[in-house]
Each structure stands twice: as C-alpha cells, then as structure tokens.
PDB file of C-alpha atoms in Angstrom:
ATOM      1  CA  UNK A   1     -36.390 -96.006 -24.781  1.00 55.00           C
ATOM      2  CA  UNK A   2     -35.160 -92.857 -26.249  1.00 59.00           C
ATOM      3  CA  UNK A   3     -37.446 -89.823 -25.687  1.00 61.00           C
ATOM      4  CA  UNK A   4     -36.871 -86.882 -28.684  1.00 62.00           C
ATOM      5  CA  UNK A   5     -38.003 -83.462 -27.329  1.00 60.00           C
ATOM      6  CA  UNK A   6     -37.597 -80.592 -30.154  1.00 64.00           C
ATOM      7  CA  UNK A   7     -39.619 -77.501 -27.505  1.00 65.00           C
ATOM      8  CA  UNK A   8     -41.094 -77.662 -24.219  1.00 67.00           C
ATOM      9  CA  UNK A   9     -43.997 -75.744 -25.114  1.00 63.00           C
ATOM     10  CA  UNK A  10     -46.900 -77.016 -27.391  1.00 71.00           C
ATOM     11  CA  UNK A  11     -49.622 -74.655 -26.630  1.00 64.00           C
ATOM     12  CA  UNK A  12     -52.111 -77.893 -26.822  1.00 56.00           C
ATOM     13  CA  UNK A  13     -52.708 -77.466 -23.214  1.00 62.00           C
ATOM     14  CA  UNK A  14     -53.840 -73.866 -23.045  1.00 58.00           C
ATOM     15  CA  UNK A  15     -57.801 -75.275 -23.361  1.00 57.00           C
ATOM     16  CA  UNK A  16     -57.078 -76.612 -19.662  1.00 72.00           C
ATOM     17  CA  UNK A  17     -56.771 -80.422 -21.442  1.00 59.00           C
ATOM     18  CA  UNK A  18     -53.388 -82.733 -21.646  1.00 61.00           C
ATOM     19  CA  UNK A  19     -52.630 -85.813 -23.685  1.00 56.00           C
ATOM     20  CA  UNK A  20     -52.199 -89.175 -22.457  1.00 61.00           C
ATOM     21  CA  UNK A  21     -49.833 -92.022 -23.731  1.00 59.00           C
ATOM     22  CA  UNK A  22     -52.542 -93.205 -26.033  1.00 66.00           C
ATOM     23  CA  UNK A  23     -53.186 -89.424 -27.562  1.00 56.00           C
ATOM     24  CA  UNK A  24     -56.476 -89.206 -26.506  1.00 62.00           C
ATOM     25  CA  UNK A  25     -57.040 -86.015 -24.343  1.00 71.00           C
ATOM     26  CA  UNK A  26     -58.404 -85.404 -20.999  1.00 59.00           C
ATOM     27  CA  UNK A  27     -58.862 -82.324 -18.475  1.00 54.00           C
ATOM     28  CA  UNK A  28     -55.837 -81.690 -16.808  1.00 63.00           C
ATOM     29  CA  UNK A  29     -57.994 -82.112 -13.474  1.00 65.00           C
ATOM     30  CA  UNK A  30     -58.734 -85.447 -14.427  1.00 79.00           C
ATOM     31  CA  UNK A  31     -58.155 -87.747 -11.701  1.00 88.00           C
ATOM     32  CA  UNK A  32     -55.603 -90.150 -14.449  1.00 92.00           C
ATOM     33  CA  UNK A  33     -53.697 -86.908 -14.400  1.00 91.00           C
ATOM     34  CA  UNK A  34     -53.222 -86.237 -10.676  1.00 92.00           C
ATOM     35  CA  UNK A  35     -51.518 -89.258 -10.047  1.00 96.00           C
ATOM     36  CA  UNK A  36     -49.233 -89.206 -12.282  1.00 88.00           C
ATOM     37  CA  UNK A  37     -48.490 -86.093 -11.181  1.00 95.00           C
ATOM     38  CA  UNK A  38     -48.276 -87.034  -8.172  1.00 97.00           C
ATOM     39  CA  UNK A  39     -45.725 -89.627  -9.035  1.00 98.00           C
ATOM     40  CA  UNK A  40     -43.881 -86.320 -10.536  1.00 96.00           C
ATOM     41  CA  UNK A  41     -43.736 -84.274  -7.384  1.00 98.00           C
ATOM     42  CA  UNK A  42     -42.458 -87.226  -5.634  1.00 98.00           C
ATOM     43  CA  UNK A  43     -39.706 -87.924  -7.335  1.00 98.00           C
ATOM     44  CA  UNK A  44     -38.655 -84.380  -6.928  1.00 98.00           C
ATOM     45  CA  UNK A  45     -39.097 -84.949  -3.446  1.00 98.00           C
ATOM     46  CA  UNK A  46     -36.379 -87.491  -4.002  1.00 99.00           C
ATOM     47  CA  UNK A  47     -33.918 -85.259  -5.998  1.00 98.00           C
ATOM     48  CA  UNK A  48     -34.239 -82.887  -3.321  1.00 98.00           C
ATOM     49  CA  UNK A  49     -33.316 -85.304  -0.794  1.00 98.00           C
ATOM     50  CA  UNK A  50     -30.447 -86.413  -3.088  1.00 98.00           C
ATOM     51  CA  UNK A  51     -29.115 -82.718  -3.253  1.00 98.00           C
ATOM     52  CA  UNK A  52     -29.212 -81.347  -0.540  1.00 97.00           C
ATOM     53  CA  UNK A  53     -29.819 -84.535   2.584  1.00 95.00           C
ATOM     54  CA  UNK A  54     -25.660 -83.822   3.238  1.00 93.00           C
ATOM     55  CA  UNK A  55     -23.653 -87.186   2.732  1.00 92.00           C
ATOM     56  CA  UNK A  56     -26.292 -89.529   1.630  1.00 96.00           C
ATOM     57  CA  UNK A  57     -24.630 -93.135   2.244  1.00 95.00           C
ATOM     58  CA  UNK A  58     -23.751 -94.338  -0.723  1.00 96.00           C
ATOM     59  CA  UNK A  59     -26.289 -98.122  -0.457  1.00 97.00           C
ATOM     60  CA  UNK A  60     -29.545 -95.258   0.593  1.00 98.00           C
ATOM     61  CA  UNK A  61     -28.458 -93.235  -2.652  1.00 98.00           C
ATOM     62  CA  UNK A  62     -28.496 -95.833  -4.739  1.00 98.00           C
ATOM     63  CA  UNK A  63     -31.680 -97.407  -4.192  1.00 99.00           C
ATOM     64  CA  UNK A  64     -33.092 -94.061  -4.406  1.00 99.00           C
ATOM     65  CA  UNK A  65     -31.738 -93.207  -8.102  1.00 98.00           C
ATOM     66  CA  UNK A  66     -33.667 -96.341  -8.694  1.00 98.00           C
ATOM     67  CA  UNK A  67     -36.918 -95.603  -7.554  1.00 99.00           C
ATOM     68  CA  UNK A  68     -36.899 -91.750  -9.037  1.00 99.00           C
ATOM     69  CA  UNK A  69     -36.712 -94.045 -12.613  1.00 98.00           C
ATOM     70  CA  UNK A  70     -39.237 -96.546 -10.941  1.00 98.00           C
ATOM     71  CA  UNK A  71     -41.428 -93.724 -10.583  1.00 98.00           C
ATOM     72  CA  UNK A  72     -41.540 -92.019 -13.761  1.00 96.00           C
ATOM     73  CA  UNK A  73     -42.239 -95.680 -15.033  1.00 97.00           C
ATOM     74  CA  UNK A  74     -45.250 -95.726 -12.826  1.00 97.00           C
ATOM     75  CA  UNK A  75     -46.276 -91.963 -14.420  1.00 94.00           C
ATOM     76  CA  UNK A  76     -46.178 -93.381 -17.900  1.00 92.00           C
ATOM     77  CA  UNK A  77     -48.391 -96.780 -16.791  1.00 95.00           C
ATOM     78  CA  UNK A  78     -50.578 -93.938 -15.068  1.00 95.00           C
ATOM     79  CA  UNK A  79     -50.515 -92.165 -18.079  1.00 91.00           C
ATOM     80  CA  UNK A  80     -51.308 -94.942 -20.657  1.00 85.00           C
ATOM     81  CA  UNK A  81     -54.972 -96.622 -20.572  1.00 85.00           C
ATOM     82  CA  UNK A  82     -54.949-100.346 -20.252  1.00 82.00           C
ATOM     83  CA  UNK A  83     -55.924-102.077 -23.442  1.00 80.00           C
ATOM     84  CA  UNK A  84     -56.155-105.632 -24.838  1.00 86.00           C
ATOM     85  CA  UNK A  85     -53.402-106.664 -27.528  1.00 82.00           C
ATOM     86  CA  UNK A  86     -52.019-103.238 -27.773  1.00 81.00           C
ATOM     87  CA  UNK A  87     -50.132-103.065 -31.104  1.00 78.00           C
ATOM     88  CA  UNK A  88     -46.977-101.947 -29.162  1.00 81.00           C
ATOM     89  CA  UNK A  89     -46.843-102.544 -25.814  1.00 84.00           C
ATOM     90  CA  UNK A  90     -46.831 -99.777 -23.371  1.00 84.00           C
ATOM     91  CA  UNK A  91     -44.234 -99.568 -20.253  1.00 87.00           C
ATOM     92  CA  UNK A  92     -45.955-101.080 -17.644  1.00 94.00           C
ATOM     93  CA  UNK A  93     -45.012-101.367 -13.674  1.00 94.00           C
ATOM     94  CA  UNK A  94     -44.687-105.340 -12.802  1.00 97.00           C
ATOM     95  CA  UNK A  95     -44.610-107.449 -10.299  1.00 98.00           C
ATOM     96  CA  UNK A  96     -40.741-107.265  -9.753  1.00 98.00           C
ATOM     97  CA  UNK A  97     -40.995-103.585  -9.009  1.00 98.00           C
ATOM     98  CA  UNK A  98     -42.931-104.342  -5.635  1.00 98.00           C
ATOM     99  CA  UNK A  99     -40.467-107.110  -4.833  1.00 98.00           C
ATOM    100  CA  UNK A 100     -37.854-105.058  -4.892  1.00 98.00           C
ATOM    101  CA  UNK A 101     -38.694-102.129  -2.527  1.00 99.00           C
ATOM    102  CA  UNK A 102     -39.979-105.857  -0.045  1.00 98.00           C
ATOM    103  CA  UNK A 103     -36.515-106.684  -0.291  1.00 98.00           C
ATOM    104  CA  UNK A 104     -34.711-103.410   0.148  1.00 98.00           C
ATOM    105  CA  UNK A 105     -37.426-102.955   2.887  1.00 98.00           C
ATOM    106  CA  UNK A 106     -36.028-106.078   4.853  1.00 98.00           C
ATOM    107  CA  UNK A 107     -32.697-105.105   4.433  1.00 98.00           C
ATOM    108  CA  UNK A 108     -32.776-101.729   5.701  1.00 97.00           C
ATOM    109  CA  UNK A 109     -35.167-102.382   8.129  1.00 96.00           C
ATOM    110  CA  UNK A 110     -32.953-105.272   9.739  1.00 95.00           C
ATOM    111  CA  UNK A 111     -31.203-103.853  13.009  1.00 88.00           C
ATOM    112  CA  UNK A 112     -33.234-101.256  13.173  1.00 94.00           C
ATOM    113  CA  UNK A 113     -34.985-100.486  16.972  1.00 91.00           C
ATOM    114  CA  UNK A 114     -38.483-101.845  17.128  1.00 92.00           C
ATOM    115  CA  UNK A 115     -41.050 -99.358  16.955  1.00 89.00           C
ATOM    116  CA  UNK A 116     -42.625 -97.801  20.959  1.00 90.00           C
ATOM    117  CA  UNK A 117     -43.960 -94.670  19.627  1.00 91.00           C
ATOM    118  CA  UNK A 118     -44.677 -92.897  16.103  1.00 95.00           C
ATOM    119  CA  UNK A 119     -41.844 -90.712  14.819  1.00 94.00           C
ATOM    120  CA  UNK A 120     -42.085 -87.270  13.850  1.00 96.00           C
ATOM    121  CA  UNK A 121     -40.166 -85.853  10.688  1.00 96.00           C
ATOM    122  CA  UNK A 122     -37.108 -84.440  11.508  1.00 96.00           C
ATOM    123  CA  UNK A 123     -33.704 -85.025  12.741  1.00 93.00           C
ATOM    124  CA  UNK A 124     -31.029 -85.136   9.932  1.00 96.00           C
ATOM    125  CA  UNK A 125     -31.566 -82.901   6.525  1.00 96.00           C
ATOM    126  CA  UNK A 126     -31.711 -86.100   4.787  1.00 97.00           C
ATOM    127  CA  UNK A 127     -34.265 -87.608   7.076  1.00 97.00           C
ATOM    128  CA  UNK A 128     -36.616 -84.581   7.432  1.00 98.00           C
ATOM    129  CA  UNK A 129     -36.596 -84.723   3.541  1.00 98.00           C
ATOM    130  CA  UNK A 130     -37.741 -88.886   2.984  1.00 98.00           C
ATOM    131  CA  UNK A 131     -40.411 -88.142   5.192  1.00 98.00           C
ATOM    132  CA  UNK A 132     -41.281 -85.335   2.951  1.00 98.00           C
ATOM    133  CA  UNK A 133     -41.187 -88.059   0.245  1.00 99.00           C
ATOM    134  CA  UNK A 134     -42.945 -90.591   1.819  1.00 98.00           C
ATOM    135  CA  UNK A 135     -45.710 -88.034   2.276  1.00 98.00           C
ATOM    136  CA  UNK A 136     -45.605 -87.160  -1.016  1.00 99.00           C
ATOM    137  CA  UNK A 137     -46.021 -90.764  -2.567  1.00 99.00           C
ATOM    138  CA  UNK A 138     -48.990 -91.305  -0.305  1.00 98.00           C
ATOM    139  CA  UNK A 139     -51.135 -88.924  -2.074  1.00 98.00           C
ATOM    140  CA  UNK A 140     -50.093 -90.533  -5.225  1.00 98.00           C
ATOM    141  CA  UNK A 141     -50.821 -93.552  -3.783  1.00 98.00           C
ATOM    142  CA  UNK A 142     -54.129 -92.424  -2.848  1.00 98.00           C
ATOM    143  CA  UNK A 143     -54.560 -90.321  -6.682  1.00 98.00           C
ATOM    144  CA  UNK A 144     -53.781 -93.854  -8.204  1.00 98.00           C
ATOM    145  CA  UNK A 145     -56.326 -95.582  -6.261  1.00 98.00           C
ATOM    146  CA  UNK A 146     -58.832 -92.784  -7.135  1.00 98.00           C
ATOM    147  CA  UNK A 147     -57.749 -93.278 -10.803  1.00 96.00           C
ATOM    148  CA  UNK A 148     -58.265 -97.511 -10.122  1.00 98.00           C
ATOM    149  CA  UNK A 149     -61.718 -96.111  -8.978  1.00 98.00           C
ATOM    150  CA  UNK A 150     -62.594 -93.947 -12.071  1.00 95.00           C
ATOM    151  CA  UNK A 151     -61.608 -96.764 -15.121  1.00 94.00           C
ATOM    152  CA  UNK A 152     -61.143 -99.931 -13.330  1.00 96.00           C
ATOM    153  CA  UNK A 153     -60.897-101.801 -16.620  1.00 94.00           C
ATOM    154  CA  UNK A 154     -58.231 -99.449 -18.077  1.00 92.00           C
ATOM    155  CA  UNK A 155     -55.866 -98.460 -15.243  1.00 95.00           C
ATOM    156  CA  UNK A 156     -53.164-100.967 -13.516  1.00 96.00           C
ATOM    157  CA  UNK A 157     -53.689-101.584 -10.033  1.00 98.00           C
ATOM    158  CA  UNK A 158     -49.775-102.305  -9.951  1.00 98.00           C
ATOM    159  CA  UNK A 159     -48.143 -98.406  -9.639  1.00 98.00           C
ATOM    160  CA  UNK A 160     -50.604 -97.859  -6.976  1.00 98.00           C
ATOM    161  CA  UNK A 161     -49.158-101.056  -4.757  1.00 98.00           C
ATOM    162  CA  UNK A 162     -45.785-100.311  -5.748  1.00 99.00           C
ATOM    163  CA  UNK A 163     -46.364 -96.494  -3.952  1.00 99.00           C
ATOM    164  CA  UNK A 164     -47.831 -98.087  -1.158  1.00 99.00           C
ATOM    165  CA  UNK A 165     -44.507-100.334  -0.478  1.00 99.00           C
ATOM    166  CA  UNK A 166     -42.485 -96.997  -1.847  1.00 99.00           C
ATOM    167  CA  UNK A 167     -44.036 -95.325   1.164  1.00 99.00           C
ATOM    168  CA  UNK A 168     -42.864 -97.871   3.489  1.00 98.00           C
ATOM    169  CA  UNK A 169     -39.852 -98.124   2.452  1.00 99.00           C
ATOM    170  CA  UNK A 170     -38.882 -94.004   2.386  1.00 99.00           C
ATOM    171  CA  UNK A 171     -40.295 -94.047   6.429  1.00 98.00           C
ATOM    172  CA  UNK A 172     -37.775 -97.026   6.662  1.00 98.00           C
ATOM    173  CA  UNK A 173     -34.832 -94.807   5.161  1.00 98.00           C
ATOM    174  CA  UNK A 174     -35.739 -91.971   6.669  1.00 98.00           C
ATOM    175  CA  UNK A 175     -34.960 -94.231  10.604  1.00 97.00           C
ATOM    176  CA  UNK A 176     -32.010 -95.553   8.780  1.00 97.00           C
ATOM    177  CA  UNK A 177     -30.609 -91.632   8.110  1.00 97.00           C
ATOM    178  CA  UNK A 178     -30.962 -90.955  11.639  1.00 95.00           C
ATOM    179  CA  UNK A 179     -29.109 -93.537  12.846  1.00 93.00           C
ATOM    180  CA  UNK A 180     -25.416 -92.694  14.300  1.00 89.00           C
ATOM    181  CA  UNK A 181     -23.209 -90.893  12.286  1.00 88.00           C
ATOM    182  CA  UNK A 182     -25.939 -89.355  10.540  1.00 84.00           C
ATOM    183  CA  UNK A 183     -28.470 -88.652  13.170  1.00 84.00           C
ATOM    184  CA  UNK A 184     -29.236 -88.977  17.024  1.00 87.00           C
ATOM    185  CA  UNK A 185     -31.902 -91.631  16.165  1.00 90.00           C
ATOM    186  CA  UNK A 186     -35.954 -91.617  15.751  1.00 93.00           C
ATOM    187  CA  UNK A 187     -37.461 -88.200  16.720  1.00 92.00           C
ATOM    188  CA  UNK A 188     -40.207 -89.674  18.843  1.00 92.00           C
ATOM    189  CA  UNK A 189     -43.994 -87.843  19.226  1.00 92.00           C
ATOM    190  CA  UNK A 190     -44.856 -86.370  23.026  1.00 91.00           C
ATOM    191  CA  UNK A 191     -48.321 -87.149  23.621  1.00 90.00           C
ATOM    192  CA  UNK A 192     -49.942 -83.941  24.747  1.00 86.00           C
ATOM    193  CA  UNK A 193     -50.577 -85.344  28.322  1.00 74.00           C
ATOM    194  CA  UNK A 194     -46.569 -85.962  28.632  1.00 72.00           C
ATOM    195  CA  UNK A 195     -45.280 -82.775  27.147  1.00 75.00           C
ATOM    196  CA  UNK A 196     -44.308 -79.802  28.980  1.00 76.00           C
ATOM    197  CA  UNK A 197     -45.469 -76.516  27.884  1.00 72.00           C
ATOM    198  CA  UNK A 198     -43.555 -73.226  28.425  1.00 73.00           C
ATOM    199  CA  UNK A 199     -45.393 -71.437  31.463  1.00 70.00           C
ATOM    200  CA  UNK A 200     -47.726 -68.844  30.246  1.00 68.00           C
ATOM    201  CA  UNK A 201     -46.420 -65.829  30.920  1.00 61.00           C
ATOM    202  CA  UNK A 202     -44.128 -66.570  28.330  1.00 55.00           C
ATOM    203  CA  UNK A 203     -46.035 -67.255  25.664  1.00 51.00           C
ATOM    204  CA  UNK A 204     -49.267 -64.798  26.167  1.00 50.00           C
ATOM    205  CA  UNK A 205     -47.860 -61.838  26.040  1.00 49.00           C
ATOM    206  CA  UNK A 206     -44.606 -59.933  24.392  1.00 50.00           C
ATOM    207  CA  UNK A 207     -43.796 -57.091  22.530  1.00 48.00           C
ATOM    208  CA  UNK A 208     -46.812 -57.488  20.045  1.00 51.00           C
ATOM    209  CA  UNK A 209     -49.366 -58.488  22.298  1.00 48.00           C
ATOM    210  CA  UNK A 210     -51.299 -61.458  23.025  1.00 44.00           C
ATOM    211  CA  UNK A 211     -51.362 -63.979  20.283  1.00 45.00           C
ATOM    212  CA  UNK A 212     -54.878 -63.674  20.382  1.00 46.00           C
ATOM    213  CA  UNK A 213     -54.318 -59.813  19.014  1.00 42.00           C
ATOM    214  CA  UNK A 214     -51.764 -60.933  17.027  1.00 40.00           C
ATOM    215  CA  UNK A 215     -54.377 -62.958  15.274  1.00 45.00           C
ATOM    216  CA  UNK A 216     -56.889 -60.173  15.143  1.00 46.00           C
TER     217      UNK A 216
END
C-alpha cells in the first residue's frame, strides 16, 4: 500500500482534533487516539532497541523489523472504525498476527531457565531496552482495551490481543539478550527482607547533608 505524503504539516489539528482512517474527526485525547499512539511510541521503543542494543543477533532482529510493521498495522486498525461491508476494506490485524508472536514465543522461549524469581530490567543495552518495549506495548495494550470499552461495536478486539502476546514475547527476548555472549543472564529482584543495605552512616549524611535536607 503506497502512502503519498506532499507536507507534514496540515494545520487541521491546531483545534486540539485529529482524523481517523474513516475522515471523521475526534479529540486528540480521545481514547481511539491513545492507543494508537501508543502502538507509535512502541515501535520506537523498538527502533531504539534496534540502534543502539549493540550486536542484536541477527534471528532477534529480524522478528523485530516484523513486529515494528505489525504494529503500525495495528495503529491503522486502531485508527479505522469497524464497519459492515466497507466499500474498500480497511487493513485489519488477523488472526495470523497472534500466531505468529505464539510461535516465535515457543521458539525463543525453548532452553531458556525456568522462571524462580521476577526479573528486573537491565543487564545488556539490548535487554534493558525490550523491557522498555514491553512496557511500552502494555499501555497500548491497556489504551486498546479502553478503546474496546468506549465503541465495542466499532473497534477490533484483535490489535489489543496481538499487544498482549507482543508483550510476552519482548520479556521473552529481552531473557534471550542476556543470555551468554550477550549478557550474564536474568537480573533477578532482591526481596527487601534479603537485600543488604549500605550501613547508615553512609548514606545519611555527606557533603550536602542529610537526604532529608537535601529534600527540603
């Protein structure tokens, strides 16, 4: 589908309203628009993980390049109210989407350590930055449900699934790129109980003061 773009500016928007696929317009705070916005900011999340995660293996950056399209396919189903017997039919998210990101989910997941604690982000650039992504795409999971909410009869439930199994798998590529060479492995969370704290006298006081008065 070619897309023809002449200037980025348009002006139309200056009234604090944006058109949808369909050319009707709505508030830009409207909930339709925050998810696919949503969908927007986490595919940048991607491309940043993409630049600069270091030597992204090449399987990882494929499947990603993927999903960055997959996702601005979900934006435009976002973006286009559902209607019966459209007179040209709109891009739409399917069922093979979420099948997909199952399958690349079992493949990527297989040899990987079973789970005895939650993970913190971190470790390697490029794992620090999927997590990043997969916190991303659950708020645009959650803005799509909110949209499914608003217009039930006119919004696809299926780009809101397919962030919910997007989610899973970036946390399951984000284990993957901390795996050896790339990482030292999961980055596990301390309960507070098991962690040991700096003694105080370190932390209370230094050149500035208390952090307390450092507050004030």
């Amino acid at each position: 589908m070619a897309v023809h773009l002449t200037r980025i500016y348009t002006r139309t928007g200056d009234d604090g309203t944006t058109g949808l696929s369909d050319f009707s317009r709505v508030a830009k705070t409207d909930v339709r628009v925050a998810a696919y916005a949503d969908c927007d900011e986490a595919n940048a999340v991607i491309g940043t993980a993409l630049a600069l995660g270091g030597d992204v293996p090449d399987d990882i950056a494929e499947v990603l390049q993927i999903v960055q399209n997959d996702l601005f396919d979900a934006g435009a189903d976002l973006a286009t109210p559902v209607v019966a017997d459209p007179e040209y039919p709109p891009l739409r998210v399917e069922q093979d989407y979420i099948d997909a990101l199952e399958t690349w989910c079992d493949g990527f997941g297989e040899g990987l350590p079973n789970l005895d604690s939650f993970i913190l982000p971190g470790g390697s650039p490029l794992s620090a930055l999927l997590h990043h992504a997969r916190t991303v795409t659950r708020r645009a999971e959650r803005s799509a449900w909110a949209a499914v909410e608003a217009d039930p009869e006119r919004t696809s439930v299926l780009p809101a699934r397919y962030l919910n199994r997007l989610s899973d798998l970036l946390f399951i590529l984000s284990r993957v790129a901390n795996r050896p060479p790339h990482g030292d492995g999961d980055v596990k969370w301390v309960p507070g109980g098991e962690r040991r704290r700096p003694p105080a006298s370190r932390t209370s006081r230094g050149a500035g003061g208390s952090a307390a008065e450092q507050r004030r």
